Short mmCIF file of C-alpha atoms and ligand atoms in Angstrom, two decimals:
data_model
loop_
_atom_site.label_atom_id
_atom_site.label_comp_id
_atom_site.label_asym_id
_atom_site.label_seq_id
_atom_site.Cartn_x
_atom_site.Cartn_y
_atom_site.Cartn_z
CA MET A 1 -37.16 3.37 27.43
CA ALA A 2 -35.59 3.14 24.25
CA ALA A 3 -32.54 5.10 25.01
CA SER A 4 -32.04 2.74 28.05
CA SER A 5 -32.06 -0.03 25.99
CA ALA A 6 -29.63 1.22 23.64
CA ARG A 7 -27.46 2.20 26.44
CA SER A 8 -27.48 -1.31 27.72
CA HIS A 9 -26.79 -2.73 24.23
CA VAL A 10 -23.69 -1.03 24.18
CA SER A 11 -22.47 -0.78 27.60
CA SER A 12 -22.53 -4.47 28.19
CA GLY A 13 -21.68 -7.35 26.23
CA LEU A 14 -18.42 -8.63 24.64
CA TYR A 15 -15.63 -6.58 22.50
CA GLY A 16 -12.11 -8.27 22.02
CA VAL A 17 -9.17 -7.82 19.49
CA VAL A 18 -8.51 -11.23 17.03
CA GLY A 19 -5.16 -11.86 16.16
CA HIS A 20 -2.36 -14.37 16.84
CA GLY A 21 0.72 -13.94 18.87
CA ILE A 22 -0.83 -11.14 20.05
CA GLY A 23 -0.31 -11.78 24.23
CA TYR A 24 1.54 -8.05 24.28
CA SER A 25 -1.45 -6.02 23.14
CA LEU A 26 -2.59 -3.28 24.95
CA SER A 27 -6.20 -2.71 23.43
CA PRO A 28 -7.81 -4.45 26.64
CA PHE A 29 -5.81 -2.11 28.72
CA ILE A 30 -7.27 0.88 26.79
CA PHE A 31 -10.91 -0.18 26.17
CA ARG A 32 -11.43 -1.55 29.70
CA THR A 33 -9.89 1.81 31.13
CA ALA A 34 -12.74 3.64 29.26
CA PHE A 35 -15.36 0.84 30.14
CA ASN A 36 -14.49 1.45 33.79
CA SER A 37 -14.43 5.10 33.61
CA LEU A 38 -18.00 5.11 32.29
CA ASP A 39 -19.05 2.22 35.08
CA TRP A 40 -20.48 -0.30 31.95
CA ARG A 41 -20.32 -3.58 32.45
CA ALA A 42 -18.56 -4.53 29.23
CA ASP A 43 -15.81 -6.33 28.75
CA TYR A 44 -12.88 -6.46 26.03
CA SER A 45 -10.63 -9.68 25.66
CA VAL A 46 -7.73 -10.91 23.83
CA ILE A 47 -8.60 -13.50 21.27
CA ASP A 48 -5.41 -15.04 20.05
CA ILE A 49 -6.47 -18.02 17.47
CA GLU A 50 -5.48 -19.82 14.15
CA GLU A 51 -6.53 -18.28 10.73
CA SER A 52 -8.60 -21.87 10.33
CA GLU A 53 -10.87 -20.41 13.44
CA LEU A 54 -11.58 -16.60 12.08
CA PRO A 55 -14.49 -17.95 10.11
CA GLY A 56 -16.06 -19.48 12.66
CA LEU A 57 -15.36 -16.76 15.31
CA LEU A 58 -16.74 -14.37 12.96
CA GLU A 59 -20.04 -16.61 12.08
CA ALA A 60 -20.65 -16.59 15.74
CA MET A 61 -20.06 -12.84 16.16
CA ARG A 62 -23.31 -12.34 13.98
CA TYR A 63 -25.44 -14.12 16.65
CA ALA A 64 -23.50 -13.84 19.96
CA PRO A 65 -23.37 -10.79 22.06
CA ILE A 66 -19.83 -9.69 20.58
CA ARG A 67 -20.68 -6.20 19.99
CA GLY A 68 -17.34 -5.01 18.23
CA LEU A 69 -14.19 -6.76 17.52
CA SER A 70 -10.83 -4.93 16.76
CA VAL A 71 -8.56 -7.12 14.44
CA THR A 72 -4.98 -7.11 14.21
CA LYS A 73 -1.92 -9.15 12.85
CA PRO A 74 -1.93 -11.07 10.70
CA TYR A 75 -5.72 -11.27 9.82
CA LYS A 76 -6.50 -7.55 8.55
CA VAL A 77 -6.13 -8.60 5.17
CA VAL A 78 -7.35 -12.03 5.37
CA VAL A 79 -10.53 -11.12 7.09
CA VAL A 80 -11.69 -9.26 4.33
CA PRO A 81 -13.91 -12.09 2.35
CA PHE A 82 -15.83 -12.96 5.54
CA LEU A 83 -17.42 -9.71 6.01
CA ASP A 84 -20.73 -8.24 4.69
CA ARG A 85 -19.41 -4.79 3.59
CA LEU A 86 -16.40 -2.33 3.93
CA ASP A 87 -16.29 1.32 4.85
CA GLU A 88 -14.37 3.47 2.08
CA SER A 89 -11.33 3.86 3.70
CA ALA A 90 -10.84 -0.19 4.67
CA LYS A 91 -12.07 -0.59 0.96
CA ILE A 92 -9.01 1.44 -0.42
CA VAL A 93 -6.57 0.01 2.02
CA GLY A 94 -8.08 -3.55 1.29
CA ALA A 95 -7.43 -3.98 5.29
CA VAL A 96 -9.39 -4.05 8.33
CA ASN A 97 -8.97 -3.31 11.79
CA THR A 98 -12.47 -2.94 13.14
CA ILE A 99 -15.53 -4.80 12.74
CA VAL A 100 -19.16 -3.38 13.36
CA LYS A 101 -22.13 -4.97 13.75
CA SER A 102 -25.46 -4.04 12.22
CA GLY A 103 -28.10 -6.03 12.59
CA ARG A 104 -26.46 -9.62 11.78
CA GLN A 105 -24.23 -8.08 9.48
CA LEU A 106 -20.38 -7.59 9.84
CA VAL A 107 -19.22 -3.92 8.55
CA GLY A 108 -15.29 -3.43 8.20
CA PHE A 109 -13.82 -0.58 8.97
CA ASN A 110 -10.03 1.05 8.98
CA THR A 111 -9.35 3.30 11.85
CA ASP A 112 -5.58 2.95 11.47
CA VAL A 113 -6.17 5.52 8.99
CA SER A 114 -7.73 8.13 11.08
CA GLY A 115 -5.18 6.83 14.13
CA VAL A 116 -2.08 7.78 11.69
CA GLU A 117 -3.85 10.93 11.09
CA VAL A 118 -4.52 12.07 14.81
CA ALA A 119 -0.52 10.64 15.81
CA LEU A 120 0.90 12.68 12.90
CA SER A 121 -1.23 15.48 12.85
CA ARG A 122 1.10 18.07 14.35
CA PHE A 123 3.76 17.19 11.96
CA ARG A 124 1.45 18.37 9.10
CA SER A 125 3.21 21.25 7.53
CA LYS A 126 6.41 19.76 7.72
CA LEU A 127 5.28 16.30 5.63
CA ARG A 128 3.08 18.17 3.24
CA ASN A 129 5.05 17.52 -0.47
CA ARG A 130 7.64 15.95 0.87
CA GLU A 131 8.93 12.13 0.74
CA ALA A 132 8.67 9.10 3.04
CA VAL A 133 9.94 5.59 3.41
CA ILE A 134 7.83 2.67 4.92
CA PHE A 135 9.61 -0.36 6.26
CA GLY A 136 6.98 -3.00 5.82
CA ALA A 137 4.26 -3.94 3.44
CA GLY A 138 1.60 -5.20 5.88
CA GLY A 139 -2.09 -4.30 6.77
CA ALA A 140 -0.59 -1.68 8.88
CA ALA A 141 1.70 -0.46 6.05
CA ARG A 142 -1.20 -0.02 3.85
CA ALA A 143 -3.01 2.15 6.03
CA VAL A 144 -0.06 4.28 6.75
CA ALA A 145 0.80 4.63 3.07
CA TYR A 146 -2.60 5.51 2.49
CA ALA A 147 -2.56 8.25 4.86
CA LEU A 148 0.40 9.78 4.07
CA LEU A 149 -0.98 10.55 0.58
CA SER A 150 -4.70 11.08 1.12
CA ARG A 151 -4.32 12.98 4.46
CA PHE A 152 -0.72 14.30 4.44
CA ARG A 153 -0.54 15.09 0.49
CA MET A 154 2.94 13.73 0.83
CA ARG A 155 4.97 13.53 -2.46
CA THR A 156 6.56 10.26 -2.36
CA VAL A 157 6.07 7.13 -0.83
CA THR A 158 8.86 4.29 -0.86
CA ILE A 159 7.91 0.91 0.55
CA ALA A 160 10.75 -1.15 1.45
CA ALA A 161 9.62 -4.76 2.35
CA ARG A 162 11.69 -7.85 2.73
CA ARG A 163 9.62 -9.38 0.13
CA PRO A 164 9.65 -7.03 -2.91
CA ALA A 165 6.02 -8.90 -4.39
CA GLN A 166 4.57 -7.95 -1.27
CA ALA A 167 5.57 -4.28 -1.73
CA ARG A 168 4.53 -4.24 -5.38
CA ARG A 169 1.07 -5.53 -4.53
CA LEU A 170 0.42 -2.85 -1.67
CA ILE A 171 1.69 -0.58 -4.57
CA HIS A 172 -0.93 -2.02 -7.08
CA ASP A 173 -3.82 -2.32 -5.15
CA LEU A 174 -3.70 1.43 -3.68
CA GLN A 175 -3.01 2.75 -6.97
CA ASP A 176 -5.85 1.23 -8.65
CA ARG A 177 -8.47 1.98 -5.74
CA MET A 178 -7.26 5.73 -4.56
CA PRO A 179 -9.20 8.17 -5.95
CA PRO A 180 -7.06 9.85 -9.12
CA PRO A 181 -6.91 13.31 -7.24
CA VAL A 182 -5.02 12.05 -4.71
CA LEU A 183 -3.09 10.41 -6.77
CA ALA A 184 -2.21 13.29 -8.80
CA SER A 185 -0.12 14.74 -6.11
CA GLY A 186 1.45 11.79 -4.72
CA ALA A 187 3.13 8.65 -5.96
CA PHE A 188 3.88 5.38 -4.36
CA ARG A 189 7.66 3.50 -5.54
CA PRO A 190 8.97 0.07 -4.60
CA VAL A 191 12.44 0.83 -2.63
CA GLY A 192 15.27 1.07 -5.16
CA ASP A 193 18.32 2.79 -3.53
CA LEU A 194 17.32 2.68 0.00
CA GLN A 195 20.07 4.72 1.17
CA ALA A 196 18.90 7.64 -1.54
CA ALA A 197 15.25 7.28 -0.19
CA LEU A 198 16.54 7.89 3.55
CA ALA A 199 18.66 10.82 2.69
CA ASN A 200 15.36 12.56 1.23
CA ALA A 201 13.10 11.37 3.68
CA ALA A 202 11.13 14.00 5.73
CA LEU A 203 9.29 11.01 7.44
CA VAL A 204 10.66 7.20 7.86
CA VAL A 205 7.80 4.83 9.38
CA ASN A 206 8.44 0.90 11.23
CA ALA A 207 5.44 -0.78 10.05
CA THR A 208 7.25 -4.23 10.87
CA PRO A 209 6.78 -5.80 14.40
CA ILE A 210 10.50 -5.45 14.90
CA GLY A 211 11.52 -4.05 18.10
CA THR A 212 8.54 -5.65 19.70
CA GLY A 213 9.46 -8.14 22.67
CA HIS A 214 13.19 -6.18 22.50
CA THR A 215 14.43 -7.27 19.20
CA HIS A 216 16.69 -4.92 17.42
CA ALA A 217 15.91 -2.39 14.79
CA ALA A 218 19.43 -1.83 13.86
CA GLY A 219 19.01 -4.22 10.76
CA LEU A 220 16.34 -1.62 9.68
CA LEU A 221 18.32 1.51 10.36
CA PRO A 222 21.99 0.89 10.72
CA ARG A 223 23.94 3.84 12.16
CA SER A 224 25.64 4.84 8.52
CA THR A 225 22.17 5.18 7.28
CA GLY A 226 22.70 9.06 8.00
CA LEU A 227 19.27 10.49 8.50
CA GLN A 228 18.61 13.96 8.40
CA ALA A 229 18.21 15.86 11.71
CA GLY A 230 14.95 17.27 10.66
CA THR A 231 13.25 13.63 9.57
CA LEU A 232 10.82 12.38 11.85
CA ALA A 233 10.59 8.54 13.01
CA PHE A 234 7.36 7.00 13.28
CA ASP A 235 7.30 3.99 15.28
CA LEU A 236 3.91 1.59 14.90
CA VAL A 237 5.76 -0.54 17.90
CA TYR A 238 4.43 0.84 21.34
CA ARG A 239 6.51 -1.38 23.59
CA PRO A 240 9.04 -1.41 25.06
CA ARG A 241 9.32 2.30 25.64
CA PRO A 242 11.60 3.99 24.38
CA THR A 243 11.12 1.30 20.81
CA PRO A 244 14.25 0.29 19.57
CA PHE A 245 13.32 1.63 16.26
CA SER A 246 13.43 4.77 17.97
CA ILE A 247 16.53 4.71 19.37
CA ALA A 248 18.15 3.26 16.18
CA ALA A 249 16.75 6.50 14.15
CA HIS A 250 18.35 8.85 16.77
CA SER A 251 21.43 6.90 16.13
CA ALA A 252 21.53 7.53 12.52
CA GLY A 253 20.83 11.34 12.93
CA CYS A 254 17.16 12.06 13.37
CA ARG A 255 16.07 13.92 16.29
CA THR A 256 12.29 13.50 16.73
CA ALA A 257 10.67 10.06 16.86
CA ILE A 258 7.38 8.79 18.21
CA ASP A 259 6.12 5.34 18.78
CA GLY A 260 2.88 3.90 18.17
CA TRP A 261 1.44 4.62 21.44
CA PRO A 262 -0.68 8.01 20.14
CA MET A 263 -1.76 5.96 17.10
CA LEU A 264 -2.94 2.66 19.15
CA VAL A 265 -5.28 5.32 21.39
CA ALA A 266 -6.33 7.55 18.52
CA GLN A 267 -7.53 4.17 16.46
CA ALA A 268 -9.07 2.65 19.50
CA ASP A 269 -11.18 6.24 19.95
CA ALA A 270 -12.42 6.11 16.48
CA ALA A 271 -13.21 2.22 16.85
CA PHE A 272 -15.01 2.90 20.57
CA SER A 273 -17.35 5.32 18.48
CA LEU A 274 -17.97 3.04 15.54
CA TRP A 275 -19.55 0.38 18.29
CA THR A 276 -21.45 2.57 20.72
CA GLY A 277 -22.11 5.66 19.12
CA LYS A 278 -20.60 7.45 21.67
CA ASN A 279 -17.36 9.81 22.20
CA PHE A 280 -14.48 7.86 24.01
CA PRO A 281 -14.14 9.62 27.25
CA ARG A 282 -11.92 12.64 27.03
CA ALA A 283 -10.45 12.26 30.17
CA VAL A 284 -9.19 8.62 29.94
CA SER A 285 -7.86 9.14 26.21
CA ARG A 286 -5.90 12.34 27.88
CA LYS A 287 -4.73 10.06 30.48
CA LEU A 288 -3.70 7.34 28.89
CA LEU A 289 -1.49 9.73 26.35
CA ASN A 290 0.12 11.35 29.04
CA LEU A 291 1.46 7.77 30.64
CA LYS A 292 4.94 7.75 31.53
CA LYS A 293 5.18 4.01 31.82
CA LEU A 294 2.74 1.53 29.67
CA PRO A 295 1.60 -1.87 31.50
P1 NAP B 301 1.48 -7.96 8.99
O1 NAP B 301 0.14 -7.44 8.52
O2 NAP B 301 1.70 -9.13 9.68
O3 NAP B 301 2.72 -7.32 8.28
C1 NAP B 301 4.00 -7.04 8.89
C2 NAP B 301 5.14 -6.83 7.67
O4 NAP B 301 6.23 -6.64 8.18
C3 NAP B 301 5.30 -7.74 6.77
O5 NAP B 301 5.81 -6.59 5.70
C4 NAP B 301 6.13 -8.10 7.08
O6 NAP B 301 6.76 -8.60 6.19
C5 NAP B 301 6.96 -7.61 7.76
N1 NAP B 301 8.30 -8.02 8.68
C6 NAP B 301 7.49 -8.98 9.86
N2 NAP B 301 8.57 -9.15 10.35
C7 NAP B 301 9.74 -8.88 9.42
C8 NAP B 301 11.69 -8.63 9.71
N3 NAP B 301 11.94 -9.47 10.78
N4 NAP B 301 12.11 -8.40 8.78
C9 NAP B 301 11.26 -7.33 7.81
N5 NAP B 301 10.09 -7.52 7.79
C10 NAP B 301 9.39 -7.84 8.51
O7 NAP B 301 1.38 -6.95 10.72
P2 NAP B 301 0.62 -5.28 10.59
O8 NAP B 301 -0.72 -5.54 11.08
O9 NAP B 301 0.75 -4.64 9.52
O10 NAP B 301 1.17 -4.71 12.15
C11 NAP B 301 2.53 -4.58 12.05
C12 NAP B 301 3.20 -4.12 12.94
O11 NAP B 301 2.54 -2.71 13.42
C13 NAP B 301 2.96 -4.74 14.34
O12 NAP B 301 3.95 -4.79 15.45
C14 NAP B 301 1.89 -4.26 15.02
O13 NAP B 301 1.52 -3.99 16.27
C15 NAP B 301 2.16 -2.61 14.61
N6 NAP B 301 1.11 -1.55 14.69
C16 NAP B 301 0.59 -1.07 15.26
C17 NAP B 301 -0.47 -0.39 15.55
C18 NAP B 301 -0.65 0.85 16.35
O14 NAP B 301 -1.69 1.87 16.51
N7 NAP B 301 0.21 1.50 17.17
C19 NAP B 301 -1.65 -0.50 14.66
C20 NAP B 301 -1.40 -1.14 13.54
C21 NAP B 301 -0.25 -2.22 13.53
P3 NAP B 301 6.55 -10.56 6.04
O15 NAP B 301 5.24 -10.76 5.33
O16 NAP B 301 7.45 -10.80 5.22
O17 NAP B 301 6.75 -11.37 7.21
#
């Protein structure tokens, strides 16, 4: 009886992603595919709201049958003060992409960190003790930067953001919060000579929305940039495929580029487990990762 009421608790009710300007999100597709495969009566919706509406939504979540929320741009950082607790990754990163309800309390997690770890896992040995460049300094850049030092033991992570103050804040916050043993083997730095940083990079990451909706990425990676053939390009954008950043990276010399789809599936997998206490259905993640064309 207890088990079946616990099951009906997670297998019905509402889940969703909160953000602004996120009509492109494929999170509803991922979670609805999982719920349908399990025959659950749960639903997952896009909640596109203004920042002023965020506190009201979170207060309502404490009492309404909203079982869990994903958080996306531009609210991953601003959502933090409205939560009761953060797990360790969210605390260090200072950004939340998953809210779990525990009784009436709201707990913030950052499953983007495990999403990055899964998406880049097959390149682990190529990245260890090497250098990376991240474009952007928002919520996702924070998770990527933290994952690269803590999970991949990269030596230097250069942050190239259009607002230098935002890059400096990211670096300051992460250095302040990360455990000293991790910082003993790796460091963050703001971009100085971008050309030199790119020439030395084993990994370049697009953690800006550039490329979403067919915007050009050549501004970040002009052809003349001269990436090494072995440099891995990782675009957090996942639509359209191939993404403009992947195309620009190939034109600039690199041979391998991956987009943000494997990371999106992996962070959703981790969020699903946090919300439901169950594993994301393996057959569904295999099917999603093998899709030739995204909806
Ligand atoms: P965010 O917090 O809004 O940060 C975006 C960053 O990109 C900021 O530093 C922003 O600078 C910069 N930026 C925006 N437009 C730019 C432009 N035209 N030129 C240069 N820099 C620009 O967003 P986020 O949550 O970090 O997300 C970033 C992207 O990653 C989004 O496209 C999101 O969909 C994607 N993402 C994908 C996954 C995945 O699983 N694949 C996970 C997380 C995020 P300003 O602050 O100056 O605008």
